[in-house]
Amino acid sequence: MNSRRTPTIGDVARLAGVSTGTVSRVLNQRAGVHPQTRERVIEVMERLGYVPMQAARELTGRSDTVGILLAPGVRRYIPYFVLLFEHLTEALWREGMRLEETPTDAAGLPLTPARGYILLGAHDHDPRLEALQNAQTPHVLIGVYPGAYWVAPDDEGGAYAATRHLLELGHREIAHLTGQPQHQVGRERLLGYRKALEAYNVPFQSHLVLDGDFSTLTAYRVLRKAWEQGLRFTGLFAASDEMAVGAAAALEDLGLRIPQDVSLVGFDDLPEVGTALTTVRQDIGQIARAAVRLLKEALGGGSPHGVRVPVQLVLRGTTSLREVKTA
């Protein structure tokens, strides 16, 4: 350990083999910490010379730390979030702040204070937003929430463009792989799909909507099972590139050709995931920069507002004109 550097709560946590949330509970003399763990944390703080005033500064949220809060049930290690974390880390660093994933309780509420928070996984009746607003804690939501600072891609518009593309290629039986309808992203992309069908006078058929849970494996299983049970379509819009990859694998294993038999469109344009896929590109770097800009406004006491980031349909090799089968 470099004696010239002031030890941090993260240093204590690492050497004690616990989370920063556990260290904060020890410092605040809260229950829920095993006596032996408490003793070990205290011993490490004494060994490092962890200054109480430094602890107070960190625990009252006056450091440069920005916490990131994932909603309960949201998978942390998916390509989209990994890429978003990278862009957020860089954007915050340029503003003299640092990103840290914050330990949370069962409702997704933070267990350790920070200068501000960035929230992921917006869903209906999200308790994190009300709690942070009541505490007057600066925060930004990656998602949409009236009365808060928020930033989101044009999920509905992107889904509309993806479905419209398939419709303009002549497809009328278009399936949709959705996911987690309780979350805004899945709901808005389903809405864009439905609105495109309506605009082209194509009836919405609920049996063509399959829940892929934003998972490659789930999308594979759901789509393969549906096809084997007789579901038929010539176009498929997946609400994420990960689900599109799972769908493509299922279709290929079923002996179907893309795009000759089924045209496929994804959403996100993630590097190394959908490189050959016709998909809807969202600018994750722009979303991250907008989130940091909004957080600065929140820290300055501005008026909450939201930002929609445009998306773009990217045409590649997984869509084509619908082939008309002749007898």
mmCIF file of N, CA, C and O in Angstrom, residues 80 119 139-156 184 188 282-298 303-311:
data_model
loop_
_atom_site.group_PDB
_atom_site.id
_atom_site.type_symbol
_atom_site.label_atom_id
_atom_site.label_comp_id
_atom_site.label_asym_id
_atom_site.label_seq_id
_atom_site.Cartn_x
_atom_site.Cartn_y
_atom_site.Cartn_z
ATOM 1 N N TYR A 80 -24.772 -5.006 -23.359
ATOM 2 C CA TYR A 80 -25.229 -3.611 -23.382
ATOM 3 C C TYR A 80 -24.753 -2.868 -22.140
ATOM 4 O O TYR A 80 -24.199 -1.763 -22.233
ATOM 5 N N LEU A 119 -29.304 5.421 -12.562
ATOM 6 C CA LEU A 119 -30.177 4.278 -12.384
ATOM 7 C C LEU A 119 -30.398 3.554 -13.710
ATOM 8 O O LEU A 119 -30.668 4.194 -14.723
ATOM 9 N N HIS A 139 -29.845 12.410 -9.085
ATOM 10 C CA HIS A 139 -29.838 11.133 -9.797
ATOM 11 C C HIS A 139 -30.343 11.329 -11.212
ATOM 12 O O HIS A 139 -31.056 12.287 -11.513
ATOM 13 N N VAL A 140 -29.952 10.389 -12.077
ATOM 14 C CA VAL A 140 -30.377 10.367 -13.477
ATOM 15 C C VAL A 140 -30.806 8.942 -13.801
ATOM 16 O O VAL A 140 -30.121 7.982 -13.429
ATOM 17 N N LEU A 141 -31.906 8.828 -14.504
ATOM 18 C CA LEU A 141 -32.410 7.521 -14.903
ATOM 19 C C LEU A 141 -32.097 7.263 -16.366
ATOM 20 O O LEU A 141 -32.338 8.117 -17.217
ATOM 21 N N ILE A 142 -31.537 6.076 -16.669
ATOM 22 C CA ILE A 142 -31.458 5.621 -18.051
ATOM 23 C C ILE A 142 -32.812 4.977 -18.340
ATOM 24 O O ILE A 142 -33.054 3.820 -18.029
ATOM 25 N N GLY A 143 -33.702 5.742 -18.889
ATOM 26 C CA GLY A 143 -35.089 5.353 -19.057
ATOM 27 C C GLY A 143 -35.929 6.615 -19.057
ATOM 28 O O GLY A 143 -35.393 7.719 -19.180
ATOM 29 N N VAL A 144 -37.220 6.472 -18.882
ATOM 30 C CA VAL A 144 -38.132 7.613 -18.936
ATOM 31 C C VAL A 144 -38.922 7.688 -17.642
ATOM 32 O O VAL A 144 -39.498 6.678 -17.203
ATOM 33 N N TYR A 145 -38.949 8.876 -17.038
ATOM 34 C CA TYR A 145 -39.732 9.075 -15.818
ATOM 35 C C TYR A 145 -40.034 10.565 -15.676
ATOM 36 O O TYR A 145 -39.138 11.363 -15.394
ATOM 37 N N PRO A 146 -41.304 10.956 -15.879
ATOM 38 C CA PRO A 146 -41.666 12.379 -15.757
ATOM 39 C C PRO A 146 -41.329 12.921 -14.371
ATOM 40 O O PRO A 146 -41.519 12.252 -13.363
ATOM 41 N N GLY A 147 -40.792 14.128 -14.358
ATOM 42 C CA GLY A 147 -40.446 14.760 -13.095
ATOM 43 C C GLY A 147 -39.062 14.441 -12.594
ATOM 44 O O GLY A 147 -38.664 14.881 -11.514
ATOM 45 N N ALA A 148 -38.308 13.665 -13.377
ATOM 46 C CA ALA A 148 -36.939 13.317 -12.999
ATOM 47 C C ALA A 148 -35.996 13.670 -14.137
ATOM 48 O O ALA A 148 -36.420 13.985 -15.249
ATOM 49 N N TYR A 149 -34.695 13.625 -13.866
ATOM 50 C CA TYR A 149 -33.700 13.699 -14.932
ATOM 51 C C TYR A 149 -33.616 12.314 -15.569
ATOM 52 O O TYR A 149 -33.402 11.317 -14.876
ATOM 53 N N TRP A 150 -33.784 12.238 -16.878
ATOM 54 C CA TRP A 150 -33.725 10.944 -17.537
ATOM 55 C C TRP A 150 -33.172 11.089 -18.944
ATOM 56 O O TRP A 150 -33.246 12.153 -19.555
ATOM 57 N N VAL A 151 -32.627 9.992 -19.456
ATOM 58 C CA VAL A 151 -32.155 9.937 -20.837
ATOM 59 C C VAL A 151 -32.465 8.541 -21.362
ATOM 60 O O VAL A 151 -32.313 7.547 -20.641
ATOM 61 N N ALA A 152 -32.926 8.478 -22.606
ATOM 62 C CA ALA A 152 -33.291 7.185 -23.189
ATOM 63 C C ALA A 152 -33.202 7.259 -24.700
ATOM 64 O O ALA A 152 -33.423 8.324 -25.292
ATOM 65 N N PRO A 153 -32.870 6.140 -25.338
ATOM 66 C CA PRO A 153 -32.944 6.103 -26.800
ATOM 67 C C PRO A 153 -34.399 6.120 -27.235
ATOM 68 O O PRO A 153 -35.299 5.866 -26.427
ATOM 69 N N ASP A 154 -34.624 6.379 -28.501
ATOM 70 C CA ASP A 154 -35.981 6.373 -29.039
ATOM 71 C C ASP A 154 -36.396 4.928 -29.291
ATOM 72 O O ASP A 154 -36.417 4.453 -30.424
ATOM 73 N N ASP A 155 -36.730 4.227 -28.211
ATOM 74 C CA ASP A 155 -37.053 2.807 -28.302
ATOM 75 C C ASP A 155 -38.276 2.557 -29.174
ATOM 76 O O ASP A 155 -38.268 1.653 -30.026
ATOM 77 N N GLU A 156 -39.315 3.327 -28.960
ATOM 78 C CA GLU A 156 -40.535 3.127 -29.752
ATOM 79 C C GLU A 156 -40.287 3.435 -31.223
ATOM 80 O O GLU A 156 -40.693 2.681 -32.109
ATOM 81 N N GLN A 184 -39.470 -0.645 -19.096
ATOM 82 C CA GLN A 184 -39.821 0.309 -20.136
ATOM 83 C C GLN A 184 -39.313 -0.102 -21.510
ATOM 84 O O GLN A 184 -40.017 0.059 -22.509
ATOM 85 N N GLU A 188 -41.831 -0.320 -24.642
ATOM 86 C CA GLU A 188 -41.788 0.687 -25.705
ATOM 87 C C GLU A 188 -41.472 0.056 -27.060
ATOM 88 O O GLU A 188 -42.020 0.474 -28.090
ATOM 89 N N GLN A 282 -28.386 2.222 -31.512
ATOM 90 C CA GLN A 282 -28.488 3.299 -30.537
ATOM 91 C C GLN A 282 -27.078 3.712 -30.135
ATOM 92 O O GLN A 282 -26.192 2.870 -30.001
ATOM 93 N N ASP A 283 -26.874 5.010 -29.958
ATOM 94 C CA ASP A 283 -25.550 5.544 -29.650
ATOM 95 C C ASP A 283 -25.350 5.509 -28.136
ATOM 96 O O ASP A 283 -25.751 6.420 -27.420
ATOM 97 N N ILE A 284 -24.727 4.426 -27.667
ATOM 98 C CA ILE A 284 -24.564 4.239 -26.227
ATOM 99 C C ILE A 284 -23.626 5.292 -25.641
ATOM 100 O O ILE A 284 -23.826 5.763 -24.515
ATOM 101 N N GLY A 285 -22.616 5.686 -26.401
ATOM 102 C CA GLY A 285 -21.722 6.743 -25.931
ATOM 103 C C GLY A 285 -22.463 8.052 -25.734
ATOM 104 O O GLY A 285 -22.239 8.767 -24.745
ATOM 105 N N GLN A 286 -23.348 8.387 -26.653
ATOM 106 C CA GLN A 286 -24.123 9.621 -26.529
ATOM 107 C C GLN A 286 -25.066 9.550 -25.336
ATOM 108 O O GLN A 286 -25.264 10.554 -24.626
ATOM 109 N N ILE A 287 -25.648 8.392 -25.095
ATOM 110 C CA ILE A 287 -26.521 8.220 -23.932
ATOM 111 C C ILE A 287 -25.733 8.448 -22.650
ATOM 112 O O ILE A 287 -26.196 9.132 -21.734
ATOM 113 N N ALA A 288 -24.529 7.874 -22.576
ATOM 114 C CA ALA A 288 -23.701 8.038 -21.381
ATOM 115 C C ALA A 288 -23.323 9.495 -21.169
ATOM 116 O O ALA A 288 -23.398 10.024 -20.050
ATOM 117 N N ARG A 289 -22.925 10.167 -22.229
ATOM 118 C CA ARG A 289 -22.534 11.580 -22.091
ATOM 119 C C ARG A 289 -23.721 12.450 -21.674
ATOM 120 O O ARG A 289 -23.584 13.364 -20.860
ATOM 121 N N ALA A 290 -24.893 12.136 -22.223
ATOM 122 C CA ALA A 290 -26.095 12.890 -21.841
ATOM 123 C C ALA A 290 -26.427 12.639 -20.378
ATOM 124 O O ALA A 290 -26.830 13.565 -19.651
ATOM 125 N N ALA A 291 -26.258 11.400 -19.906
ATOM 126 C CA ALA A 291 -26.532 11.080 -18.505
ATOM 127 C C ALA A 291 -25.624 11.871 -17.573
ATOM 128 O O ALA A 291 -26.072 12.406 -16.548
ATOM 129 N N VAL A 292 -24.349 11.972 -17.927
ATOM 130 C CA VAL A 292 -23.401 12.713 -17.090
ATOM 131 C C VAL A 292 -23.715 14.209 -17.129
ATOM 132 O O VAL A 292 -23.654 14.902 -16.103
ATOM 133 N N ARG A 293 -24.068 14.708 -18.292
ATOM 134 C CA ARG A 293 -24.451 16.121 -18.397
ATOM 135 C C ARG A 293 -25.679 16.423 -17.529
ATOM 136 O O ARG A 293 -25.719 17.440 -16.822
ATOM 137 N N LEU A 294 -26.660 15.537 -17.566
ATOM 138 C CA LEU A 294 -27.855 15.725 -16.751
ATOM 139 C C LEU A 294 -27.533 15.604 -15.257
ATOM 140 O O LEU A 294 -28.109 16.329 -14.438
ATOM 141 N N LEU A 295 -26.615 14.705 -14.915
ATOM 142 C CA LEU A 295 -26.237 14.569 -13.509
ATOM 143 C C LEU A 295 -25.587 15.850 -13.003
ATOM 144 O O LEU A 295 -25.827 16.277 -11.863
ATOM 145 N N LYS A 296 -24.768 16.475 -13.824
ATOM 146 C CA LYS A 296 -24.166 17.751 -13.436
ATOM 147 C C LYS A 296 -25.247 18.796 -13.188
ATOM 148 O O LYS A 296 -25.152 19.586 -12.249
ATOM 149 N N GLU A 297 -26.279 18.805 -14.037
ATOM 150 C CA GLU A 297 -27.388 19.730 -13.825
ATOM 151 C C GLU A 297 -28.100 19.423 -12.512
ATOM 152 O O GLU A 297 -28.474 20.335 -11.767
ATOM 153 N N ALA A 298 -28.293 18.133 -12.245
ATOM 154 C CA ALA A 298 -28.955 17.745 -10.996
ATOM 155 C C ALA A 298 -28.133 18.156 -9.790
ATOM 156 O O ALA A 298 -28.676 18.636 -8.781
ATOM 157 N N SER A 303 -33.678 22.235 -12.969
ATOM 158 C CA SER A 303 -35.028 21.682 -13.086
ATOM 159 C C SER A 303 -34.977 20.365 -13.857
ATOM 160 O O SER A 303 -34.434 20.322 -14.971
ATOM 161 N N PRO A 304 -35.559 19.305 -13.322
ATOM 162 C CA PRO A 304 -35.507 17.991 -13.979
ATOM 163 C C PRO A 304 -36.137 18.008 -15.371
ATOM 164 O O PRO A 304 -37.154 18.663 -15.598
ATOM 165 N N HIS A 305 -35.533 17.285 -16.283
ATOM 166 C CA HIS A 305 -36.071 17.136 -17.629
ATOM 167 C C HIS A 305 -35.428 15.908 -18.260
ATOM 168 O O HIS A 305 -34.502 15.309 -17.697
ATOM 169 N N GLY A 306 -35.928 15.520 -19.431
ATOM 170 C CA GLY A 306 -35.427 14.328 -20.085
ATOM 171 C C GLY A 306 -34.846 14.597 -21.449
ATOM 172 O O GLY A 306 -35.070 15.656 -22.045
ATOM 173 N N VAL A 307 -34.089 13.623 -21.954
ATOM 174 C CA VAL A 307 -33.454 13.715 -23.264
ATOM 175 C C VAL A 307 -33.701 12.414 -24.024
ATOM 176 O O VAL A 307 -33.459 11.324 -23.493
ATOM 177 N N ARG A 308 -34.211 12.533 -25.245
ATOM 178 C CA ARG A 308 -34.351 11.382 -26.129
ATOM 179 C C ARG A 308 -33.184 11.372 -27.113
ATOM 180 O O ARG A 308 -32.927 12.369 -27.787
ATOM 181 N N VAL A 309 -32.498 10.248 -27.205
ATOM 182 C CA VAL A 309 -31.369 10.106 -28.121
ATOM 183 C C VAL A 309 -31.859 9.389 -29.381
ATOM 184 O O VAL A 309 -32.440 8.303 -29.291
ATOM 185 N N PRO A 310 -31.639 9.977 -30.568
ATOM 186 C CA PRO A 310 -32.115 9.348 -31.809
ATOM 187 C C PRO A 310 -31.460 7.999 -32.065
ATOM 188 O O PRO A 310 -30.352 7.723 -31.592
ATOM 189 N N VAL A 311 -32.151 7.160 -32.818
ATOM 190 C CA VAL A 311 -31.627 5.859 -33.229
ATOM 191 C C VAL A 311 -31.627 5.788 -34.753
ATOM 192 O O VAL A 311 -32.206 6.651 -35.420
#
